[in-house]
Amino acid sequence: MRFASTRAGVRGVGFREAMFAGLAPDGGLFVPEDPEPLRPEVLGTLRDRSFPSVSRTVLTELLSEDFPRDRIVSAVDAALDFMVPFVHVPGDLQILELFHGPTLAFKDVGARIMARLVEAALVEEPGRDITVLTATSGDTGGAVASAFHGMEGVRVVVLFPLGRVSELQKRQFTTLGGNVEALGVEGSFDDCQGMVKGAFRDPGLVASAGLTSANSINVGRFIPQLLYYFYAWAHQPEDCEPVFVVPSGNLGNLAAGLFAWRLGLPATGFIAATNANRVLPDYLKSGAFEPRPSIPTVSSAMDVGNPSNLERLGPILGFDPASAQGLLVASSRTDEETLAAIHEYFDRLEYIPDPHTAVGLAAAGTGPPEWAGVPRIVLGTAHPGKFPEAITRAIGQPPPIPSALSAALSRESRFRTVEPSPQALRAILLTG
């Protein structure tokens, strides 16, 4: 598999080069170039296999030009050491719980596989040091910090918007220390994301600091996220082509699912479930991309007013939002609807979804008439224990707090406060 920039200035780039670069030199995002669908016989072998087993097969098909199979197998086995269970809801609805990794968020999947692939590549380049720069609206910071923590030759710098991530989320990346440094930005997630993109547009800084990114803008995070779509399909009845419901903020998870469809994933369609930050629903309706300031909500990790991965949807969907009709719909939900969904699932099933998964559950019934009766799979994005304030508002009591989260609460939180400027970030990155 080779990669090209979404802005058409770069083509023919290998996975390793794209992963270490983060952004393309022209400022675009890397997308697979002329992808060929997986062979039917390969898809057929995925049925009823474990998540690591499905992942080994699919990644080997995609990345065999860049990594020997044994290294891919080792990376997957080291990364995916946690369960990914289905929760069956009465009716044609399932929740695929992707949050049983070490930081209790779906982003553990992409971050941990990327970290192991980076590690495998650095073994062949002794003496090379890199800085993993990432912006987080909540869960990415913890997942990336955990995945790369203690890795030799790797410095991790996490930017987060002050006051806009939950206390538990913040502690997951501000209490590790070692090679992980956290920067609290006096602004929004979009400011953090803009600082990261600005850093990658500075060739001197990229070279001096050895910059790469671990946000979903990086193919090292993006490609592994398509794996659980194939796993979910492989555990459906024969001839079932489900509808995937994707809680959506920066749109990396959605773009990965749509790319899995380009690779031959049997799927009827995708529902992108957003909160009040409805850039994608408006884009699909009007055809015009209009970024705007983000709106704070109870599903804070999806508070994105300028989603980076929307740039990937064009190449995947043929550069025309109208081509998404019949495949992709987007549905926006308010905080009131989100909290009501949490209350409903707790009251009816004694199941507590986190606020982001709840946005997906609230939107799961949408779609064109021809999708009626088609099984739907909602991607479960995070453990509810990470959002005690929102859960308490919804059901009148706090959720259970897993030991992994309570341990973070007992550690000292350390971070530096910075203004949302490229100059402030540059100065920090150029210091040891």
CSV table of C-alpha atoms in Angstrom, one decimal, residues 117-381:
chain,number,residue,atom,x,y,z
A,117,LEU,CA,5.0,-0.3,14.7
A,118,VAL,CA,7.1,2.7,15.5
A,119,GLU,CA,9.2,0.6,17.9
A,120,ALA,CA,9.7,-2.0,15.2
A,121,ALA,CA,10.9,0.6,12.8
A,122,LEU,CA,13.2,2.3,15.3
A,123,VAL,CA,15.0,-1.0,16.0
A,124,GLU,CA,16.3,-0.8,12.4
A,125,GLU,CA,17.4,2.9,12.9
A,126,PRO,CA,19.5,2.9,16.1
A,127,GLY,CA,20.3,6.3,17.4
A,128,ARG,CA,17.2,7.9,15.9
A,129,ASP,CA,15.1,10.0,18.4
A,130,ILE,CA,11.6,11.2,17.7
A,131,THR,CA,9.1,13.5,19.4
A,132,VAL,CA,5.5,12.3,19.2
A,133,LEU,CA,3.3,15.5,19.2
A,134,THR,CA,-0.4,15.1,19.8
A,135,ALA,CA,-3.4,17.2,20.5
A,136,THR,CA,-6.3,15.7,22.6
A,137,SER,CA,-9.9,16.6,23.2
A,138,GLY,CA,-10.0,13.9,25.9
A,139,ASP,CA,-9.1,10.3,25.3
A,140,THR,CA,-6.3,10.6,22.7
A,141,GLY,CA,-3.9,12.1,25.2
A,142,GLY,CA,-4.2,9.2,27.6
A,143,ALA,CA,-4.0,6.5,24.9
A,144,VAL,CA,-1.0,8.0,23.2
A,145,ALA,CA,0.9,8.7,26.5
A,146,SER,CA,0.2,5.2,27.7
A,147,ALA,CA,1.2,3.5,24.4
A,148,PHE,CA,4.6,5.3,24.2
A,149,HIS,CA,5.4,5.7,27.9
A,150,GLY,CA,8.9,4.6,28.6
A,151,MET,CA,9.8,3.9,25.0
A,152,GLU,CA,13.5,4.5,24.3
A,153,GLY,CA,14.2,7.3,21.9
A,154,VAL,CA,10.7,8.7,22.0
A,155,ARG,CA,9.5,12.0,23.6
A,156,VAL,CA,5.8,12.5,23.9
A,157,VAL,CA,4.2,16.0,24.1
A,158,VAL,CA,0.5,16.2,24.7
A,159,LEU,CA,-1.5,19.4,24.1
A,160,PHE,CA,-4.9,19.6,25.8
A,161,PRO,CA,-7.5,22.5,26.2
A,162,LEU,CA,-7.6,23.7,29.8
A,163,GLY,CA,-11.0,23.1,31.4
A,164,ARG,CA,-12.3,21.1,28.5
A,165,VAL,CA,-11.4,17.6,29.3
A,166,SER,CA,-12.6,15.6,32.3
A,167,GLU,CA,-10.4,15.4,35.4
A,168,LEU,CA,-10.0,11.7,35.0
A,169,GLN,CA,-9.0,12.1,31.4
A,170,LYS,CA,-6.5,14.8,32.2
A,171,ARG,CA,-4.8,12.7,34.9
A,172,GLN,CA,-4.2,9.8,32.6
A,173,PHE,CA,-1.6,11.8,30.6
A,174,THR,CA,-0.5,14.4,33.2
A,175,THR,CA,0.6,11.9,35.9
A,176,LEU,CA,2.9,9.5,34.0
A,177,GLY,CA,6.0,11.6,33.8
A,178,GLY,CA,9.2,10.1,32.3
A,179,ASN,CA,9.2,10.7,28.6
A,180,VAL,CA,5.6,12.2,28.6
A,181,GLU,CA,5.1,15.9,28.9
A,182,ALA,CA,1.6,17.6,29.0
A,183,LEU,CA,0.9,21.2,27.9
A,184,GLY,CA,-2.4,22.8,29.0
A,185,VAL,CA,-3.4,25.2,26.2
A,186,GLU,CA,-5.5,28.3,27.1
A,187,GLY,CA,-8.0,27.7,24.4
A,188,SER,CA,-10.1,25.0,22.6
A,189,PHE,CA,-9.2,21.7,21.1
A,190,ASP,CA,-9.2,23.4,17.7
A,191,ASP,CA,-6.5,25.7,19.0
A,192,CYS,CA,-4.4,22.7,20.1
A,193,GLN,CA,-4.9,21.0,16.8
A,194,GLY,CA,-3.9,24.2,15.0
A,195,MET,CA,-0.7,24.4,17.0
A,196,VAL,CA,0.2,20.8,16.1
A,197,LYS,CA,-0.5,21.4,12.4
A,198,GLY,CA,1.5,24.6,12.5
A,199,ALA,CA,4.5,22.7,14.0
A,200,PHE,CA,4.4,20.3,11.1
A,201,ARG,CA,4.4,23.1,8.6
A,202,ASP,CA,7.8,24.3,9.9
A,203,PRO,CA,10.4,22.1,8.2
A,204,GLY,CA,13.2,23.3,10.4
A,205,LEU,CA,11.3,22.4,13.5
A,206,VAL,CA,10.2,19.0,12.2
A,207,ALA,CA,13.8,18.2,11.5
A,208,SER,CA,15.3,19.6,14.7
A,209,ALA,CA,12.7,17.9,17.0
A,210,GLY,CA,12.2,14.8,15.0
A,211,LEU,CA,8.5,15.4,14.9
A,212,THR,CA,5.8,12.9,14.2
A,213,SER,CA,2.1,12.9,15.3
A,214,ALA,CA,-0.1,10.4,17.0
A,215,ASN,CA,-3.4,12.0,16.3
A,216,SER,CA,-5.7,10.3,13.8
A,217,ILE,CA,-4.2,12.6,11.1
A,218,ASN,CA,-1.3,10.1,11.2
A,219,VAL,CA,-1.7,7.0,9.1
A,220,GLY,CA,-0.1,5.0,12.0
A,221,ARG,CA,-3.3,5.7,14.0
A,222,PHE,CA,-5.7,5.9,11.1
A,223,ILE,CA,-5.0,2.5,9.5
A,224,PRO,CA,-5.4,0.4,12.7
A,225,GLN,CA,-8.8,1.9,13.4
A,226,LEU,CA,-10.3,0.1,10.4
A,227,LEU,CA,-9.5,-3.3,12.0
A,228,TYR,CA,-12.4,-3.4,14.4
A,229,TYR,CA,-14.9,-2.8,11.5
A,230,PHE,CA,-13.7,-6.0,9.9
A,231,TYR,CA,-13.8,-7.8,13.3
A,232,ALA,CA,-17.4,-6.6,13.9
A,233,TRP,CA,-18.6,-7.8,10.5
A,234,ALA,CA,-16.8,-11.1,10.9
A,235,HIS,CA,-19.0,-11.9,13.9
A,236,GLN,CA,-22.4,-11.2,12.2
A,237,PRO,CA,-24.6,-13.9,10.6
A,238,GLU,CA,-23.8,-14.9,7.0
A,239,ASP,CA,-24.9,-12.4,4.4
A,240,CYS,CA,-25.4,-9.6,7.0
A,241,GLU,CA,-24.1,-6.2,6.0
A,242,PRO,CA,-24.6,-4.1,9.1
A,243,VAL,CA,-25.0,-0.3,9.6
A,244,PHE,CA,-22.2,1.1,11.7
A,245,VAL,CA,-23.0,3.9,14.1
A,246,VAL,CA,-19.9,6.0,14.7
A,247,PRO,CA,-19.7,8.7,17.5
A,248,SER,CA,-17.9,11.4,15.6
A,249,GLY,CA,-15.8,14.4,16.5
A,250,ASN,CA,-12.5,14.8,14.5
A,251,LEU,CA,-13.8,12.1,12.1
A,252,GLY,CA,-10.8,9.8,12.2
A,253,ASN,CA,-12.9,6.8,13.3
A,254,LEU,CA,-15.5,7.5,10.6
A,255,ALA,CA,-12.9,8.0,7.9
A,256,ALA,CA,-11.3,4.6,8.9
A,257,GLY,CA,-14.7,2.9,8.6
A,258,LEU,CA,-15.3,4.4,5.2
A,259,PHE,CA,-11.9,3.3,4.1
A,260,ALA,CA,-12.6,-0.2,5.3
A,261,TRP,CA,-15.7,-0.1,3.1
A,262,ARG,CA,-13.4,0.9,0.2
A,263,LEU,CA,-11.3,-2.2,1.0
A,264,GLY,CA,-14.4,-4.4,0.6
A,265,LEU,CA,-16.0,-4.4,4.1
A,266,PRO,CA,-19.6,-5.6,3.6
A,267,ALA,CA,-21.6,-2.7,5.1
A,268,THR,CA,-25.0,-1.2,4.3
A,269,GLY,CA,-24.0,2.2,5.6
A,270,PHE,CA,-22.6,4.5,8.3
A,271,ILE,CA,-24.3,6.8,10.7
A,272,ALA,CA,-22.0,9.6,11.9
A,273,ALA,CA,-23.4,10.6,15.3
A,274,THR,CA,-22.3,14.1,16.3
A,275,ASN,CA,-23.1,16.4,19.2
A,276,ALA,CA,-24.0,20.1,18.9
A,277,ASN,CA,-20.8,20.5,16.8
A,278,ARG,CA,-22.6,19.7,13.6
A,279,VAL,CA,-20.0,20.6,11.0
A,280,LEU,CA,-20.3,17.2,9.2
A,281,PRO,CA,-24.2,17.1,9.1
A,282,ASP,CA,-24.1,20.6,7.6
A,283,TYR,CA,-21.4,19.6,5.1
A,284,LEU,CA,-23.3,16.6,3.8
A,285,LYS,CA,-26.4,18.8,3.5
A,286,SER,CA,-24.9,21.8,1.8
A,287,GLY,CA,-21.6,20.5,0.2
A,288,ALA,CA,-19.8,23.4,1.9
A,289,PHE,CA,-17.2,22.9,4.6
A,290,GLU,CA,-17.7,25.6,7.2
A,291,PRO,CA,-15.4,25.3,10.2
A,292,ARG,CA,-16.5,27.2,13.3
A,293,PRO,CA,-15.7,27.6,17.0
A,294,SER,CA,-16.4,24.4,18.9
A,295,ILE,CA,-19.3,24.3,21.4
A,296,PRO,CA,-18.7,22.7,24.8
A,297,THR,CA,-20.9,19.7,25.5
A,298,VAL,CA,-21.2,16.7,27.8
A,299,SER,CA,-19.5,14.6,25.1
A,300,SER,CA,-16.4,16.7,25.3
A,301,ALA,CA,-14.1,14.5,23.2
A,302,MET,CA,-16.3,15.2,20.2
A,303,ASP,CA,-16.3,19.0,20.7
A,304,VAL,CA,-14.5,19.8,17.4
A,305,GLY,CA,-15.5,22.7,15.1
A,306,ASN,CA,-12.8,22.1,12.5
A,307,PRO,CA,-12.5,18.3,12.1
A,308,SER,CA,-9.2,17.4,10.4
A,309,ASN,CA,-10.3,14.1,9.0
A,310,LEU,CA,-13.1,15.6,6.9
A,311,GLU,CA,-10.2,16.2,4.4
A,312,ARG,CA,-9.9,12.5,4.1
A,313,LEU,CA,-13.6,12.0,3.2
A,314,GLY,CA,-13.2,13.6,-0.2
A,315,PRO,CA,-10.7,11.0,-1.6
A,316,ILE,CA,-12.7,8.1,0.0
A,317,LEU,CA,-16.1,9.3,-1.3
A,318,GLY,CA,-14.9,10.6,-4.7
A,319,PHE,CA,-14.5,14.3,-3.8
A,320,ASP,CA,-18.2,14.9,-3.7
A,321,PRO,CA,-20.4,14.9,-0.6
A,322,ALA,CA,-23.3,13.9,-2.8
A,323,SER,CA,-21.6,10.6,-3.5
A,324,ALA,CA,-22.1,9.8,0.2
A,325,GLN,CA,-25.9,9.5,-0.3
A,326,GLY,CA,-27.1,5.9,0.4
A,327,LEU,CA,-23.8,5.2,2.3
A,328,LEU,CA,-23.3,7.9,4.9
A,329,VAL,CA,-25.8,9.9,7.0
A,330,ALA,CA,-24.9,12.3,9.8
A,331,SER,CA,-27.2,13.0,12.8
A,332,SER,CA,-26.6,15.6,15.5
A,333,ARG,CA,-27.8,15.2,19.1
A,334,THR,CA,-28.2,17.7,21.9
A,335,ASP,CA,-26.9,17.3,25.5
A,336,GLU,CA,-30.5,16.7,26.6
A,337,GLU,CA,-30.9,13.9,24.1
A,338,THR,CA,-27.5,12.4,25.1
A,339,LEU,CA,-28.3,12.4,28.8
A,340,ALA,CA,-31.7,11.0,28.1
A,341,ALA,CA,-30.1,8.1,26.2
A,342,ILE,CA,-27.8,7.4,29.2
A,343,HIS,CA,-30.9,7.4,31.5
A,344,GLU,CA,-32.9,5.2,29.1
A,345,TYR,CA,-30.2,2.5,28.8
A,346,PHE,CA,-29.6,2.5,32.6
A,347,ASP,CA,-33.3,2.4,33.4
A,348,ARG,CA,-34.2,-0.2,30.8
A,349,LEU,CA,-31.1,-2.5,30.7
A,350,GLU,CA,-29.0,-1.4,33.7
A,351,TYR,CA,-26.3,-0.5,31.1
A,352,ILE,CA,-24.4,2.7,31.5
A,353,PRO,CA,-23.0,4.2,28.2
A,354,ASP,CA,-20.5,7.0,28.3
A,355,PRO,CA,-21.7,10.3,26.9
A,356,HIS,CA,-20.0,9.7,23.5
A,357,THR,CA,-21.4,6.2,23.0
A,358,ALA,CA,-24.8,7.7,24.2
A,359,VAL,CA,-24.7,10.1,21.2
A,360,GLY,CA,-24.4,7.1,19.0
A,361,LEU,CA,-27.2,5.3,20.7
A,362,ALA,CA,-29.5,8.3,20.4
A,363,ALA,CA,-28.7,8.6,16.7
A,364,ALA,CA,-28.9,4.8,15.9
A,365,GLY,CA,-32.4,4.9,14.6
A,366,THR,CA,-31.7,7.4,11.8
A,367,GLY,CA,-31.1,6.6,8.2
A,368,PRO,CA,-33.0,6.1,4.9
A,369,PRO,CA,-36.0,3.8,4.8
A,370,GLU,CA,-34.1,1.0,3.0
A,371,TRP,CA,-32.0,0.6,6.1
A,372,ALA,CA,-35.0,-0.5,8.2
A,373,GLY,CA,-34.4,-3.8,9.9
A,374,VAL,CA,-30.7,-3.9,9.1
A,375,PRO,CA,-28.7,-4.7,12.2
A,376,ARG,CA,-26.8,-1.8,13.7
A,377,ILE,CA,-23.5,-1.8,15.5
A,378,VAL,CA,-22.7,1.2,17.7
A,379,LEU,CA,-19.0,1.7,18.4
A,380,GLY,CA,-18.6,2.0,22.2
A,381,THR,CA,-15.9,4.6,22.6
